[in-house]
Every structure is written in C-alpha cells, then in structure tokens.
mmCIF file of C-alpha atoms in Angstrom:
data_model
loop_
_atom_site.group_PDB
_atom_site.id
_atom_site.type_symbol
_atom_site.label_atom_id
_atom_site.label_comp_id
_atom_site.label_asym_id
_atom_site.label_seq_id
_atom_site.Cartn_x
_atom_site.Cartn_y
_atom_site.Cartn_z
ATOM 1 C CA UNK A 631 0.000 0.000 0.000
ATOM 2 C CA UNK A 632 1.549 3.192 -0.984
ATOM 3 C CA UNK A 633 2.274 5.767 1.717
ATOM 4 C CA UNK A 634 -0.002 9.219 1.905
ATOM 5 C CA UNK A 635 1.888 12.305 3.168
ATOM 6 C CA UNK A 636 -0.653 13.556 5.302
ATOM 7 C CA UNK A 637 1.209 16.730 6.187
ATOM 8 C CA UNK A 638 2.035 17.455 2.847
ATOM 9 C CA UNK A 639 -2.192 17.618 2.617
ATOM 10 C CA UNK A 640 -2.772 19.177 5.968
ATOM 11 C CA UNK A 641 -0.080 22.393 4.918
ATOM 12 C CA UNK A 642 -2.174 22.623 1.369
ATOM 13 C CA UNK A 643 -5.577 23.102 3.014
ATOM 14 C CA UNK A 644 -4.485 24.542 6.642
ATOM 15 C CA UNK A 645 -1.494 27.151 7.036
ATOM 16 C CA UNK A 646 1.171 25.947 9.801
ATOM 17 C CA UNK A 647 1.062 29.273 11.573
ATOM 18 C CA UNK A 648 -2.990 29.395 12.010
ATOM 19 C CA UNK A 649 -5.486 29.155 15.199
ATOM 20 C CA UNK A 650 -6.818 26.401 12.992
ATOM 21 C CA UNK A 651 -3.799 24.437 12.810
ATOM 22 C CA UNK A 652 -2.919 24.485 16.546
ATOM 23 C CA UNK A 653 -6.285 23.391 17.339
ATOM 24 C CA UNK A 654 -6.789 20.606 13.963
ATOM 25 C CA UNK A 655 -2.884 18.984 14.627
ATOM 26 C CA UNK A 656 -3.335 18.237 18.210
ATOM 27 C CA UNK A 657 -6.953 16.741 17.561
ATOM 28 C CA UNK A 658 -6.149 14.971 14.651
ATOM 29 C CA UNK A 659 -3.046 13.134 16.554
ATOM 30 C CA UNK A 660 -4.434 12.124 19.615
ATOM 31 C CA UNK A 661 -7.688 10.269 18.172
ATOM 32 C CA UNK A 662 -5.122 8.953 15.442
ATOM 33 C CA UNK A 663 -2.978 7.161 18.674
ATOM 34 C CA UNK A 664 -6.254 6.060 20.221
ATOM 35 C CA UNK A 665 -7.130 4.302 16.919
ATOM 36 C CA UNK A 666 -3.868 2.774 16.145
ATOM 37 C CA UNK A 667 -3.770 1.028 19.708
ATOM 38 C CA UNK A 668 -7.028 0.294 19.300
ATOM 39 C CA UNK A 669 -6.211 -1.283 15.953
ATOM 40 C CA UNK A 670 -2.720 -2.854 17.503
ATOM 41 C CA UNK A 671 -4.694 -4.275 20.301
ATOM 42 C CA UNK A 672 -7.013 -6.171 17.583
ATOM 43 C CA UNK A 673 -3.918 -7.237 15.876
ATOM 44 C CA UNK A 674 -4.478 -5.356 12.705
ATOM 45 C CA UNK A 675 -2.647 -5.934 9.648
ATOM 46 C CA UNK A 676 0.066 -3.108 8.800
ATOM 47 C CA UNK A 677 -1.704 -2.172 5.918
ATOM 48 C CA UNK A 678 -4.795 -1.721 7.829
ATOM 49 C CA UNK A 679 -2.575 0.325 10.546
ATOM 50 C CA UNK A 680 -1.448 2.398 7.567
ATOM 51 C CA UNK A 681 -4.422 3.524 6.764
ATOM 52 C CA UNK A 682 -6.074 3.971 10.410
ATOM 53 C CA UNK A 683 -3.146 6.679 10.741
ATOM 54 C CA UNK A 684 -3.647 8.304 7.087
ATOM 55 C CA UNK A 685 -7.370 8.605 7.609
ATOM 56 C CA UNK A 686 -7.613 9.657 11.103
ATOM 57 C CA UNK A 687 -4.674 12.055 10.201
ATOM 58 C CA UNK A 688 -7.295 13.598 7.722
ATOM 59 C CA UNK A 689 -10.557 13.112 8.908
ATOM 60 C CA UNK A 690 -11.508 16.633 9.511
ATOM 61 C CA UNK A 691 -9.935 18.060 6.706
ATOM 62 C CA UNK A 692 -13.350 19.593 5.862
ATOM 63 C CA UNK A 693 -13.196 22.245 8.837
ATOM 64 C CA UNK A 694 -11.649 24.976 6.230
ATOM 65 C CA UNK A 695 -14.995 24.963 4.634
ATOM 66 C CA UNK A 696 -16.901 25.606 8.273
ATOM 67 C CA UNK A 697 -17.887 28.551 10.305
ATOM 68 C CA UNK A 698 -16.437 27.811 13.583
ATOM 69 C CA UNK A 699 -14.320 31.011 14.781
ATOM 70 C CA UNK A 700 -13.361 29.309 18.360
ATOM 71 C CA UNK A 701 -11.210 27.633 16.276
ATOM 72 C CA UNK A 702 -10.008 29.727 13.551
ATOM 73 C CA UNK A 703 -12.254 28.122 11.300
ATOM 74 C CA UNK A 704 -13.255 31.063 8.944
ATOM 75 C CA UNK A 705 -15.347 29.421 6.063
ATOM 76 C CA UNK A 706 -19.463 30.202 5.180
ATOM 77 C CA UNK A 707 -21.166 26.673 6.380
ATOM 78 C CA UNK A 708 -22.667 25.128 9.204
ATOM 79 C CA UNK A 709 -19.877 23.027 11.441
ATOM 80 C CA UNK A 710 -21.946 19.541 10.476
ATOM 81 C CA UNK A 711 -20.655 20.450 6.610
ATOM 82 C CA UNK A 712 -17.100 19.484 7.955
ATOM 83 C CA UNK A 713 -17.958 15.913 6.666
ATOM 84 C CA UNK A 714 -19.140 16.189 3.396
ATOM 85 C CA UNK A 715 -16.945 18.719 2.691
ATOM 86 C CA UNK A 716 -14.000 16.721 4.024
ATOM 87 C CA UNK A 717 -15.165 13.739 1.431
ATOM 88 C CA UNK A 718 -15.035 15.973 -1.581
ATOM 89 C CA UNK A 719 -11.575 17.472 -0.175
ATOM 90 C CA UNK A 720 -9.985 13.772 -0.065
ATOM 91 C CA UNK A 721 -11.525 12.479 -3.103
ATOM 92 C CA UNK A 722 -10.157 15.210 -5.028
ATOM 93 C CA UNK A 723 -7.064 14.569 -3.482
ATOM 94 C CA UNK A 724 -7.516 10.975 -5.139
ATOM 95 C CA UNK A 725 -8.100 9.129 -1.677
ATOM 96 C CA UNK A 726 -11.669 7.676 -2.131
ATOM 97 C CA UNK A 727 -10.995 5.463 0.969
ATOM 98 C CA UNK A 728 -9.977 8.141 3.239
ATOM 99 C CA UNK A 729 -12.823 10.370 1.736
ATOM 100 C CA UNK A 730 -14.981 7.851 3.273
ATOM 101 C CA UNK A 731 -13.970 8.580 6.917
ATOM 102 C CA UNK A 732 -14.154 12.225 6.725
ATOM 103 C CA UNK A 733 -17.778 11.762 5.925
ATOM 104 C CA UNK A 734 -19.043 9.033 8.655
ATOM 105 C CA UNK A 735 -16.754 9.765 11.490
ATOM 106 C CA UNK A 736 -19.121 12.227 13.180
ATOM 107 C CA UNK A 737 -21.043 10.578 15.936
ATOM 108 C CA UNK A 738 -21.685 6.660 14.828
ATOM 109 C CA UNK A 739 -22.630 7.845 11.824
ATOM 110 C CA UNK A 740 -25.676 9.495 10.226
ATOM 111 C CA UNK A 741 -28.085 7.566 8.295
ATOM 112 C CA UNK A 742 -29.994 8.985 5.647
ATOM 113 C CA UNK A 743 -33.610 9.144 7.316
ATOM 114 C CA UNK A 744 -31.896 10.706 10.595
ATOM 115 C CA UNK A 745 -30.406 13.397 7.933
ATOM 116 C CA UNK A 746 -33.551 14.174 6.611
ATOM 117 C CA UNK A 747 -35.771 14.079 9.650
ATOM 118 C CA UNK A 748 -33.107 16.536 11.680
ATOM 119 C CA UNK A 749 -33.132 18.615 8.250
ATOM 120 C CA UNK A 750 -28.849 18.526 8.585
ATOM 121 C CA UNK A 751 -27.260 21.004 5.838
ATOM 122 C CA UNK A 752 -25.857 17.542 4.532
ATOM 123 C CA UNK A 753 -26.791 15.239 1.317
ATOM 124 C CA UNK A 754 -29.431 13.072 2.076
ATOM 125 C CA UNK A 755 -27.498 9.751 1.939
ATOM 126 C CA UNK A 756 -25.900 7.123 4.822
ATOM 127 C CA UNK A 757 -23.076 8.226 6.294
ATOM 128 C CA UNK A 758 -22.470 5.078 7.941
ATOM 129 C CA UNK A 759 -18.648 3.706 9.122
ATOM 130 C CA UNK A 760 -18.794 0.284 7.683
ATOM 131 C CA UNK A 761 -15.190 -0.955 7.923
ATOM 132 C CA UNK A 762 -13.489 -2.167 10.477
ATOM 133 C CA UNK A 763 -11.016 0.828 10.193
ATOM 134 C CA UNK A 764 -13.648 3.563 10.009
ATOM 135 C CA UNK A 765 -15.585 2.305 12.930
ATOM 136 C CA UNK A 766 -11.847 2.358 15.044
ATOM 137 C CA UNK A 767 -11.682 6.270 13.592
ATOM 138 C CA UNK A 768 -15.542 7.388 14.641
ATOM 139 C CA UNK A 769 -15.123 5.695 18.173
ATOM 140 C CA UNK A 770 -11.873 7.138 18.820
ATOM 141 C CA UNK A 771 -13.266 11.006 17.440
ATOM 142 C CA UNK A 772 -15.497 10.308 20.152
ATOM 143 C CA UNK A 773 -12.955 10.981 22.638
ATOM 144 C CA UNK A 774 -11.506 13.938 21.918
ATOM 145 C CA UNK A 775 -12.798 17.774 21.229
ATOM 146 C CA UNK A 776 -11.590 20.540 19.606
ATOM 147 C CA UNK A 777 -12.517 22.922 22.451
ATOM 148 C CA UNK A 778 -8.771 24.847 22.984
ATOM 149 C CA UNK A 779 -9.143 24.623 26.517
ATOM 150 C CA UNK A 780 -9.546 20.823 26.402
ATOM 151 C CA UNK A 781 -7.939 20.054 23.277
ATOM 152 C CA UNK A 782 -5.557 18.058 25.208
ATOM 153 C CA UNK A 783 -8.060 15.703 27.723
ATOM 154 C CA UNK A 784 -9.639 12.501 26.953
ATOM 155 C CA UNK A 785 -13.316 12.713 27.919
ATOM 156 C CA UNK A 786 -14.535 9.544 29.760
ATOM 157 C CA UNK A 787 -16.117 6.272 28.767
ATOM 158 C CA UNK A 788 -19.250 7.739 31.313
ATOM 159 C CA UNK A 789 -19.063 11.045 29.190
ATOM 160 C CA UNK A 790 -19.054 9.929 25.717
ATOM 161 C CA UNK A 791 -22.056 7.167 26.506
ATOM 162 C CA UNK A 792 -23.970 10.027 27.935
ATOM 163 C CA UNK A 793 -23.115 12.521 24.868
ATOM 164 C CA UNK A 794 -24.109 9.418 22.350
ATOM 165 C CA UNK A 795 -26.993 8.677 24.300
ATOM 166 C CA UNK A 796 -28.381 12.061 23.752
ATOM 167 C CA UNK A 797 -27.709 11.402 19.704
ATOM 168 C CA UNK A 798 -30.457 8.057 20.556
ATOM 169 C CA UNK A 799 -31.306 4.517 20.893
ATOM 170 C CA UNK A 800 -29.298 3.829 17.272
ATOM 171 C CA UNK A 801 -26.170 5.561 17.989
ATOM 172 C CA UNK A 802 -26.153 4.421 21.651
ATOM 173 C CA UNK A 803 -26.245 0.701 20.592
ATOM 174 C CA UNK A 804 -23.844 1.489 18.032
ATOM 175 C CA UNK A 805 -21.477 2.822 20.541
ATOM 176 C CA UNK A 806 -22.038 -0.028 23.345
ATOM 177 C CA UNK A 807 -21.648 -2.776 20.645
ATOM 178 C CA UNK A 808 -18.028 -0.887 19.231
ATOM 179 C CA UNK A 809 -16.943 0.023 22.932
ATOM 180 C CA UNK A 810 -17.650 -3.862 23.545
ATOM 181 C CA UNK A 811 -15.407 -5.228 20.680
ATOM 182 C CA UNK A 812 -12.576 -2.322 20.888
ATOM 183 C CA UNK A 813 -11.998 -2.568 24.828
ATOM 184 C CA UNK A 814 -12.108 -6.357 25.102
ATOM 185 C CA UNK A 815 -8.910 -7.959 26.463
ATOM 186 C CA UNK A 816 -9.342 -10.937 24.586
#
C-alpha cells in the first residue's frame, strides 16, 4: 500500500502558523494514537494500521470549509458540513478510501432518514462507518474535542455514553456494541 503524506495535505488546506492548525494537529493526533492502539490491540494488519493513521490524520480536513471562529475556522457553512466537505476534499485529493472517513466519522454515523428528519445542511445519503477501520476512527473522534481549553483531555467512557446517548437509541447501541469489541482484552 503506498504511503499518503498527510502533512504534505494538511499544509495545502491549513497554514502551519494558524489558530486552525494548533487546534486541527493536536486533535487529529491524539484520536489517530487512540485508533492505532485500538487497531494494535485487535492485531491489525500493517496495511490496515497504515491507513487507520492516514485517515484519522485527515478526517476533519473539511473544517476549512466551516464557520467555527473558536477555532479559527473562517469558512461560510454550518460546522456539520465538515464531513461532506471533508469527502469531496480527499476524493479530489484521489483518496476515495480516506474520503470515506471524513464523511461518517461524526457521531456513529448518520443515516440517511436521521439526515432528513433533523433537516442537517448535509446530502441526504448514509453516512455510515462500515469498515473495520472507520468504525476504530468514529469511536476514537469520540474521545476527543476541539474545544482549545480541552484540546488536550480525553473525555470519559461515562461522558461519551452520555453525549451518544443524547444522539439516541441507534447511535447508543452502536457505541455499546463498538466500545464492547474495541476494549475487550481478549
């Protein structure tokens, strides 16, 4: 599997020296380490690892297109747009696979009917993980914030069941079933 240069796409879309970078690189790392051991601990193949680090590297690539100020995020669209944005980023960047992430990592995933019944600003299609790998990437985005203050702290198992839980009955089984398979010792 050839190699991506992740940085090499980061610097294209998000300037070194910006809020948005300081806030994106930190994120982007620490749910990238919680997937890989995650990934390590189910004795993942190094291709698979490969691309666990690639995609979470990118996942929220789409943030350049989002209105988010708090963290330097200075584009037109709602915050949610981060993941369909982030697909068309990575596909034009020739990385279907990672495209994939980008769009389903938020939450467990959106299906189309929740999409259409919350009216989201988003295409009215699943945006499901399905792989093994994107379902590591989602759960471990779970984790972590963007918030500056708290870039740096890994929110509880008791805190992200109660956040998914609010998100409903779906989502929360989703989360139970992948918290399940990607704590067990065995």
């Amino acid at each position: 599997m050839k190699k991506v240069n992740y940085f090499e796409i980061i610097h294209r879309y998000i300037p070194p020296d910006s809020r948005l970078y300081g806030v994106y690189i930190p994120h982007v790392t620490l749910v990238t380490a919680k997937a890989l051991a995650i990934g390590k601990r189910l004795k993942l193949t190094e291709d698979q690892l490969q691309f666990i680090e690639e995609a979470a590297m990118l996942h929220d690539i789409g943030v350049i297109k989002v209105k988010a100020p708090e963290i330097g995020c200075q584009g037109e669209l709602p915050y949610i747009c981060h993941i369909s944005e982030g697909r068309k980023i990575l596909e034009a960047e020739g990385l279907a696979r990672h495209a994939v992430v980008a769009e389903t990592h938020i939450g467990v995933g959106l299906t189309e009917k929740e999409i259409i019944l919350n009216q989201l600003p988003l295409p009215a299609r699943d945006m499901i993980p399905h792989s093994l790998e994107e379902k590591i990437i989602c759960y471990a985005d779970l984790f972590f914030g963007k918030h500056p203050r708290k870039i740096w702290y890994e929110r509880s198992v008791e805190h992200v069941k109660a956040t998914v839980k609010t998100y409903g009955d779906r989502q929360y089984q989703h989360f139970l079933e992948w918290h399940d398979l990607f704590t067990s010792s065995s």
